[in-house]
PDB file of C-alpha atoms in Angstrom:
ATOM      1  CA  UNK A   1     -38.841 -11.257  70.877  1.00 47.00           C
ATOM      2  CA  UNK A   2     -41.391  -9.524  73.453  1.00 52.00           C
ATOM      3  CA  UNK A   3     -40.505  -6.328  72.925  1.00 59.00           C
ATOM      4  CA  UNK A   4     -43.584  -4.962  75.710  1.00 69.00           C
ATOM      5  CA  UNK A   5     -42.690  -1.510  76.944  1.00 79.00           C
ATOM      6  CA  UNK A   6     -40.759  -2.106  80.177  1.00 84.00           C
ATOM      7  CA  UNK A   7     -42.586   0.362  83.131  1.00 90.00           C
ATOM      8  CA  UNK A   8     -39.906   1.508  85.964  1.00 91.00           C
ATOM      9  CA  UNK A   9     -42.889   0.777  88.466  1.00 91.00           C
ATOM     10  CA  UNK A  10     -42.172  -2.969  88.524  1.00 94.00           C
ATOM     11  CA  UNK A  11     -41.007  -5.619  90.891  1.00 95.00           C
ATOM     12  CA  UNK A  12     -36.994  -5.240  90.790  1.00 95.00           C
ATOM     13  CA  UNK A  13     -37.435  -1.765  91.297  1.00 96.00           C
ATOM     14  CA  UNK A  14     -39.722  -2.044  94.180  1.00 97.00           C
ATOM     15  CA  UNK A  15     -36.913  -4.761  95.535  1.00 97.00           C
ATOM     16  CA  UNK A  16     -33.948  -2.011  95.546  1.00 96.00           C
ATOM     17  CA  UNK A  17     -36.544   0.539  97.172  1.00 97.00           C
ATOM     18  CA  UNK A  18     -37.580  -2.022 100.124  1.00 98.00           C
ATOM     19  CA  UNK A  19     -34.257  -1.283 101.060  1.00 98.00           C
ATOM     20  CA  UNK A  20     -34.831   1.005 102.110  1.00 98.00           C
ATOM     21  CA  UNK A  21     -37.164   0.213 104.987  1.00 98.00           C
ATOM     22  CA  UNK A  22     -33.631  -1.676 106.924  1.00 98.00           C
ATOM     23  CA  UNK A  23     -32.786   2.238 107.833  1.00 98.00           C
ATOM     24  CA  UNK A  24     -34.984   3.063 110.568  1.00 98.00           C
ATOM     25  CA  UNK A  25     -35.122  -0.662 112.434  1.00 98.00           C
ATOM     26  CA  UNK A  26     -31.297   0.135 111.880  1.00 98.00           C
ATOM     27  CA  UNK A  27     -30.514   3.037 113.680  1.00 98.00           C
ATOM     28  CA  UNK A  28     -33.088   2.208 116.788  1.00 98.00           C
ATOM     29  CA  UNK A  29     -31.043  -1.269 117.050  1.00 98.00           C
ATOM     30  CA  UNK A  30     -27.039   0.878 116.943  1.00 98.00           C
ATOM     31  CA  UNK A  31     -28.909   3.077 119.352  1.00 98.00           C
ATOM     32  CA  UNK A  32     -30.234   1.400 121.767  1.00 98.00           C
ATOM     33  CA  UNK A  33     -26.890  -0.974 121.647  1.00 97.00           C
ATOM     34  CA  UNK A  34     -28.264  -3.541 120.062  1.00 98.00           C
ATOM     35  CA  UNK A  35     -25.752  -4.910 117.561  1.00 97.00           C
ATOM     36  CA  UNK A  36     -27.557  -7.862 116.574  1.00 97.00           C
ATOM     37  CA  UNK A  37     -30.209  -6.405 115.373  1.00 98.00           C
ATOM     38  CA  UNK A  38     -28.068  -3.823 113.451  1.00 98.00           C
ATOM     39  CA  UNK A  39     -26.005  -6.120 111.910  1.00 97.00           C
ATOM     40  CA  UNK A  40     -29.135  -8.523 110.984  1.00 98.00           C
ATOM     41  CA  UNK A  41     -30.261  -5.303 109.011  1.00 98.00           C
ATOM     42  CA  UNK A  42     -27.195  -4.556 107.274  1.00 97.00           C
ATOM     43  CA  UNK A  43     -27.367  -8.385 105.815  1.00 96.00           C
ATOM     44  CA  UNK A  44     -31.038  -8.030 104.933  1.00 98.00           C
ATOM     45  CA  UNK A  45     -30.306  -4.724 102.893  1.00 97.00           C
ATOM     46  CA  UNK A  46     -26.622  -6.246 101.063  1.00 94.00           C
ATOM     47  CA  UNK A  47     -29.405  -9.166 100.312  1.00 96.00           C
ATOM     48  CA  UNK A  48     -32.069  -7.184  98.516  1.00 96.00           C
ATOM     49  CA  UNK A  49     -29.501  -5.917  96.958  1.00 92.00           C
ATOM     50  CA  UNK A  50     -29.147  -9.425  95.568  1.00 92.00           C
ATOM     51  CA  UNK A  51     -32.193 -10.154  94.871  1.00 95.00           C
ATOM     52  CA  UNK A  52     -33.297  -7.280  92.863  1.00 93.00           C
ATOM     53  CA  UNK A  53     -30.839  -8.055  90.160  1.00 90.00           C
ATOM     54  CA  UNK A  54     -32.347 -11.674  90.634  1.00 94.00           C
ATOM     55  CA  UNK A  55     -35.653 -10.499  89.983  1.00 95.00           C
ATOM     56  CA  UNK A  56     -35.094  -8.416  87.397  1.00 93.00           C
ATOM     57  CA  UNK A  57     -33.318 -10.617  84.516  1.00 93.00           C
ATOM     58  CA  UNK A  58     -36.135 -13.746  85.810  1.00 95.00           C
ATOM     59  CA  UNK A  59     -40.004 -11.191  85.242  1.00 93.00           C
ATOM     60  CA  UNK A  60     -37.452  -9.070  81.994  1.00 93.00           C
ATOM     61  CA  UNK A  61     -37.994  -6.042  83.529  1.00 92.00           C
ATOM     62  CA  UNK A  62     -33.802  -4.471  83.580  1.00 91.00           C
ATOM     63  CA  UNK A  63     -34.576  -0.839  82.185  1.00 91.00           C
ATOM     64  CA  UNK A  64     -31.289   1.843  82.400  1.00 89.00           C
ATOM     65  CA  UNK A  65     -34.108   3.451  85.416  1.00 91.00           C
ATOM     66  CA  UNK A  66     -33.394   0.756  87.247  1.00 92.00           C
ATOM     67  CA  UNK A  67     -29.995  -0.601  87.000  1.00 88.00           C
ATOM     68  CA  UNK A  68     -29.609   3.539  87.883  1.00 89.00           C
ATOM     69  CA  UNK A  69     -31.723   3.809  90.895  1.00 93.00           C
ATOM     70  CA  UNK A  70     -29.647   0.323  91.595  1.00 92.00           C
ATOM     71  CA  UNK A  71     -26.304   2.824  92.294  1.00 89.00           C
ATOM     72  CA  UNK A  72     -28.356   5.322  94.000  1.00 91.00           C
ATOM     73  CA  UNK A  73     -29.734   2.248  96.756  1.00 94.00           C
ATOM     74  CA  UNK A  74     -26.156   1.022  97.460  1.00 92.00           C
ATOM     75  CA  UNK A  75     -24.946   4.993  98.183  1.00 90.00           C
ATOM     76  CA  UNK A  76     -28.174   5.789  99.882  1.00 94.00           C
ATOM     77  CA  UNK A  77     -27.761   2.642 102.507  1.00 96.00           C
ATOM     78  CA  UNK A  78     -24.574   1.913 102.913  1.00 94.00           C
ATOM     79  CA  UNK A  79     -23.693   5.708 102.713  1.00 93.00           C
ATOM     80  CA  UNK A  80     -26.337   6.957 105.653  1.00 96.00           C
ATOM     81  CA  UNK A  81     -25.064   3.377 107.865  1.00 97.00           C
ATOM     82  CA  UNK A  82     -21.700   4.177 107.966  1.00 96.00           C
ATOM     83  CA  UNK A  83     -22.945   7.973 108.550  1.00 96.00           C
ATOM     84  CA  UNK A  84     -24.961   7.313 111.638  1.00 98.00           C
ATOM     85  CA  UNK A  85     -21.994   5.646 113.135  1.00 97.00           C
ATOM     86  CA  UNK A  86     -20.553   8.150 112.480  1.00 97.00           C
ATOM     87  CA  UNK A  87     -23.301  10.089 114.712  1.00 97.00           C
ATOM     88  CA  UNK A  88     -23.147   7.534 117.311  1.00 97.00           C
ATOM     89  CA  UNK A  89     -19.306   7.440 117.854  1.00 97.00           C
ATOM     90  CA  UNK A  90     -19.204   4.269 116.748  1.00 97.00           C
ATOM     91  CA  UNK A  91     -16.468   5.276 113.643  1.00 97.00           C
ATOM     92  CA  UNK A  92     -14.110   7.970 112.873  1.00 97.00           C
ATOM     93  CA  UNK A  93     -15.213  11.151 111.645  1.00 96.00           C
ATOM     94  CA  UNK A  94     -12.364  12.171 108.882  1.00 97.00           C
ATOM     95  CA  UNK A  95     -12.571   9.147 107.025  1.00 97.00           C
ATOM     96  CA  UNK A  96     -16.584   8.915 107.092  1.00 96.00           C
ATOM     97  CA  UNK A  97     -16.546  12.039 106.367  1.00 96.00           C
ATOM     98  CA  UNK A  98     -13.876  11.999 102.952  1.00 96.00           C
ATOM     99  CA  UNK A  99     -15.792   8.469 101.772  1.00 95.00           C
ATOM    100  CA  UNK A 100     -19.022  10.062 102.163  1.00 92.00           C
ATOM    101  CA  UNK A 101     -17.313  13.322  99.843  1.00 95.00           C
ATOM    102  CA  UNK A 102     -16.116  11.491  97.484  1.00 94.00           C
ATOM    103  CA  UNK A 103     -19.117   9.366  97.229  1.00 90.00           C
ATOM    104  CA  UNK A 104     -20.811  12.810  96.194  1.00 92.00           C
ATOM    105  CA  UNK A 105     -18.162  13.786  93.951  1.00 94.00           C
ATOM    106  CA  UNK A 106     -18.651  10.322  92.960  1.00 92.00           C
ATOM    107  CA  UNK A 107     -22.656  10.940  92.293  1.00 89.00           C
ATOM    108  CA  UNK A 108     -21.671  14.324  90.238  1.00 92.00           C
ATOM    109  CA  UNK A 109     -19.454  11.909  88.307  1.00 93.00           C
ATOM    110  CA  UNK A 110     -22.006   9.832  86.890  1.00 89.00           C
ATOM    111  CA  UNK A 111     -24.369  12.211  86.409  1.00 89.00           C
ATOM    112  CA  UNK A 112     -22.022  14.497  84.391  1.00 92.00           C
ATOM    113  CA  UNK A 113     -21.375  11.529  82.293  1.00 91.00           C
ATOM    114  CA  UNK A 114     -24.928  10.332  81.668  1.00 88.00           C
ATOM    115  CA  UNK A 115     -25.232  14.253  80.000  1.00 91.00           C
ATOM    116  CA  UNK A 116     -22.494  13.331  78.395  1.00 90.00           C
ATOM    117  CA  UNK A 117     -23.381  10.449  76.883  1.00 87.00           C
ATOM    118  CA  UNK A 118     -26.859  11.906  75.898  1.00 87.00           C
ATOM    119  CA  UNK A 119     -28.524   9.029  78.001  1.00 83.00           C
ATOM    120  CA  UNK A 120     -29.723   7.353  80.754  1.00 75.00           C
ATOM    121  CA  UNK A 121     -27.077   5.213  82.015  1.00 78.00           C
ATOM    122  CA  UNK A 122     -24.570   4.064  84.711  1.00 78.00           C
ATOM    123  CA  UNK A 123     -21.091   4.469  84.374  1.00 84.00           C
ATOM    124  CA  UNK A 124     -19.079   1.272  84.864  1.00 84.00           C
ATOM    125  CA  UNK A 125     -16.194   0.708  87.489  1.00 88.00           C
ATOM    126  CA  UNK A 126     -15.687  -2.484  88.476  1.00 90.00           C
ATOM    127  CA  UNK A 127     -13.244  -1.642  91.015  1.00 92.00           C
ATOM    128  CA  UNK A 128     -16.079   1.280  92.386  1.00 90.00           C
ATOM    129  CA  UNK A 129     -18.337  -1.731  92.266  1.00 87.00           C
ATOM    130  CA  UNK A 130     -16.056  -3.999  95.354  1.00 90.00           C
ATOM    131  CA  UNK A 131     -15.208  -1.388  96.386  1.00 90.00           C
ATOM    132  CA  UNK A 132     -19.016  -0.217  97.800  1.00 87.00           C
ATOM    133  CA  UNK A 133     -19.019  -3.376  98.338  1.00 86.00           C
ATOM    134  CA  UNK A 134     -16.482  -3.127 101.034  1.00 91.00           C
ATOM    135  CA  UNK A 135     -18.278  -0.793 102.387  1.00 90.00           C
ATOM    136  CA  UNK A 136     -21.192  -3.271 104.289  1.00 91.00           C
ATOM    137  CA  UNK A 137     -18.171  -3.939 105.968  1.00 94.00           C
ATOM    138  CA  UNK A 138     -16.664  -0.810 107.260  1.00 95.00           C
ATOM    139  CA  UNK A 139     -20.432  -0.957 108.920  1.00 96.00           C
ATOM    140  CA  UNK A 140     -18.981  -4.553 110.572  1.00 95.00           C
ATOM    141  CA  UNK A 141     -16.512  -3.929 111.558  1.00 96.00           C
ATOM    142  CA  UNK A 142     -18.128  -0.725 113.452  1.00 97.00           C
ATOM    143  CA  UNK A 143     -20.628  -3.022 114.974  1.00 96.00           C
ATOM    144  CA  UNK A 144     -17.789  -5.255 116.124  1.00 95.00           C
ATOM    145  CA  UNK A 145     -14.713  -3.080 116.701  1.00 95.00           C
ATOM    146  CA  UNK A 146     -12.512  -4.190 115.052  1.00 96.00           C
ATOM    147  CA  UNK A 147      -9.733  -2.765 113.835  1.00 97.00           C
ATOM    148  CA  UNK A 148     -12.140   0.412 113.128  1.00 97.00           C
ATOM    149  CA  UNK A 149      -9.505   2.982 112.699  1.00 97.00           C
ATOM    150  CA  UNK A 150      -7.899   0.950 109.770  1.00 97.00           C
ATOM    151  CA  UNK A 151      -9.921  -0.079 107.718  1.00 97.00           C
ATOM    152  CA  UNK A 152     -11.514   3.092 107.363  1.00 97.00           C
ATOM    153  CA  UNK A 153      -8.454   5.059 106.092  1.00 97.00           C
ATOM    154  CA  UNK A 154      -7.476   1.916 104.022  1.00 97.00           C
ATOM    155  CA  UNK A 155     -10.992   1.592 102.366  1.00 97.00           C
ATOM    156  CA  UNK A 156     -10.796   5.696 102.326  1.00 97.00           C
ATOM    157  CA  UNK A 157      -7.089   5.914 100.497  1.00 97.00           C
ATOM    158  CA  UNK A 158      -8.252   2.870  98.103  1.00 96.00           C
ATOM    159  CA  UNK A 159     -11.894   4.985  96.900  1.00 96.00           C
ATOM    160  CA  UNK A 160      -8.854   7.886  96.751  1.00 97.00           C
ATOM    161  CA  UNK A 161      -7.361   6.273  93.751  1.00 96.00           C
ATOM    162  CA  UNK A 162     -10.507   4.652  92.319  1.00 96.00           C
ATOM    163  CA  UNK A 163     -11.755   7.929  92.023  1.00 96.00           C
ATOM    164  CA  UNK A 164      -9.442   9.755  89.892  1.00 96.00           C
ATOM    165  CA  UNK A 165      -9.132   6.812  87.867  1.00 94.00           C
ATOM    166  CA  UNK A 166     -12.709   6.706  87.257  1.00 94.00           C
ATOM    167  CA  UNK A 167     -13.233  10.708  86.776  1.00 94.00           C
ATOM    168  CA  UNK A 168     -10.510  10.728  83.948  1.00 93.00           C
ATOM    169  CA  UNK A 169     -12.394   7.902  82.611  1.00 91.00           C
ATOM    170  CA  UNK A 170     -16.206   9.629  82.773  1.00 92.00           C
ATOM    171  CA  UNK A 171     -15.199  13.446  82.216  1.00 92.00           C
ATOM    172  CA  UNK A 172     -12.349  13.186  80.155  1.00 91.00           C
ATOM    173  CA  UNK A 173     -12.008  10.321  77.998  1.00 90.00           C
ATOM    174  CA  UNK A 174     -14.004   9.582  74.828  1.00 90.00           C
ATOM    175  CA  UNK A 175     -17.875   7.593  75.012  1.00 83.00           C
ATOM    176  CA  UNK A 176     -17.979   4.712  73.552  1.00 73.00           C
ATOM    177  CA  UNK A 177     -20.549   4.460  70.945  1.00 62.00           C
ATOM    178  CA  UNK A 178     -23.477   3.308  72.594  1.00 51.00           C
ATOM    179  CA  UNK A 179     -24.123  -0.087  70.333  1.00 47.00           C
ATOM    180  CA  UNK A 180     -26.964  -2.098  69.327  1.00 44.00           C
ATOM    181  CA  UNK A 181     -29.871   0.049  70.868  1.00 41.00           C
ATOM    182  CA  UNK A 182     -31.634  -2.480  74.015  1.00 43.00           C
ATOM    183  CA  UNK A 183     -34.589  -4.535  74.210  1.00 41.00           C
ATOM    184  CA  UNK A 184     -37.329  -3.709  75.619  1.00 39.00           C
ATOM    185  CA  UNK A 185     -35.623  -5.808  78.781  1.00 39.00           C
ATOM    186  CA  UNK A 186     -32.604  -4.374  78.893  1.00 43.00           C
ATOM    187  CA  UNK A 187     -30.261  -6.281  77.215  1.00 41.00           C
ATOM    188  CA  UNK A 188     -28.842  -5.302  73.318  1.00 40.00           C
ATOM    189  CA  UNK A 189     -30.078  -8.443  71.289  1.00 38.00           C
ATOM    190  CA  UNK A 190     -27.605 -11.289  70.284  1.00 38.00           C
ATOM    191  CA  UNK A 191     -24.971  -9.145  73.452  1.00 35.00           C
ATOM    192  CA  UNK A 192     -23.781 -10.461  76.370  1.00 33.00           C
ATOM    193  CA  UNK A 193     -25.013 -11.629  79.517  1.00 37.00           C
ATOM    194  CA  UNK A 194     -24.300  -8.852  82.112  1.00 35.00           C
ATOM    195  CA  UNK A 195     -26.055 -10.033  84.453  1.00 39.00           C
ATOM    196  CA  UNK A 196     -27.171  -7.814  88.306  1.00 47.00           C
ATOM    197  CA  UNK A 197     -29.134  -4.696  86.761  1.00 56.00           C
ATOM    198  CA  UNK A 198     -27.224  -3.801  84.315  1.00 47.00           C
ATOM    199  CA  UNK A 199     -27.805  -3.522  80.736  1.00 44.00           C
ATOM    200  CA  UNK A 200     -26.089  -1.668  77.844  1.00 37.00           C
ATOM    201  CA  UNK A 201     -24.544   1.522  78.111  1.00 35.00           C
TER     202      UNK A 201
END
């Protein structure tokens, strides 16, 4: 088994970082009323989110930092899209404000969870992961002017419920044992293949 150390400066993290390059063109496109280009940047950002996990597995460069960095990139990119839409009057401010505040709270609780665990780890929440993916659709709904208020308020309500559930588990419930030591690729020997950028917690 290859036990070489894996640097955080690796191809998978480079792909993750490249998602930030979609943000300036998105702003320009929204400012110019170019819905097609704005939508393209949204799609590219989402596709890169899929590619980084595949690259990490293919090149065996999974790291705990990469897992956390991937989650941070999700929050920054999709949160940025929502704020820009709000600034240009394409999205209602009350639900967007709630989503941004809850996103900040989620980040703080994940940091607290990592501190409690005593290691770099990203709390796994399948419900929140689905909501983050759905936030990309929120951007698309706003660009296409499709029932914007309905979808945004629905999203805010669902996010509040998931945040309450996850908050209890992150801040109050006992933390599961780290289990066997992870390898340099971020996988647990003999453990299940978790897919994507995920590593053993």
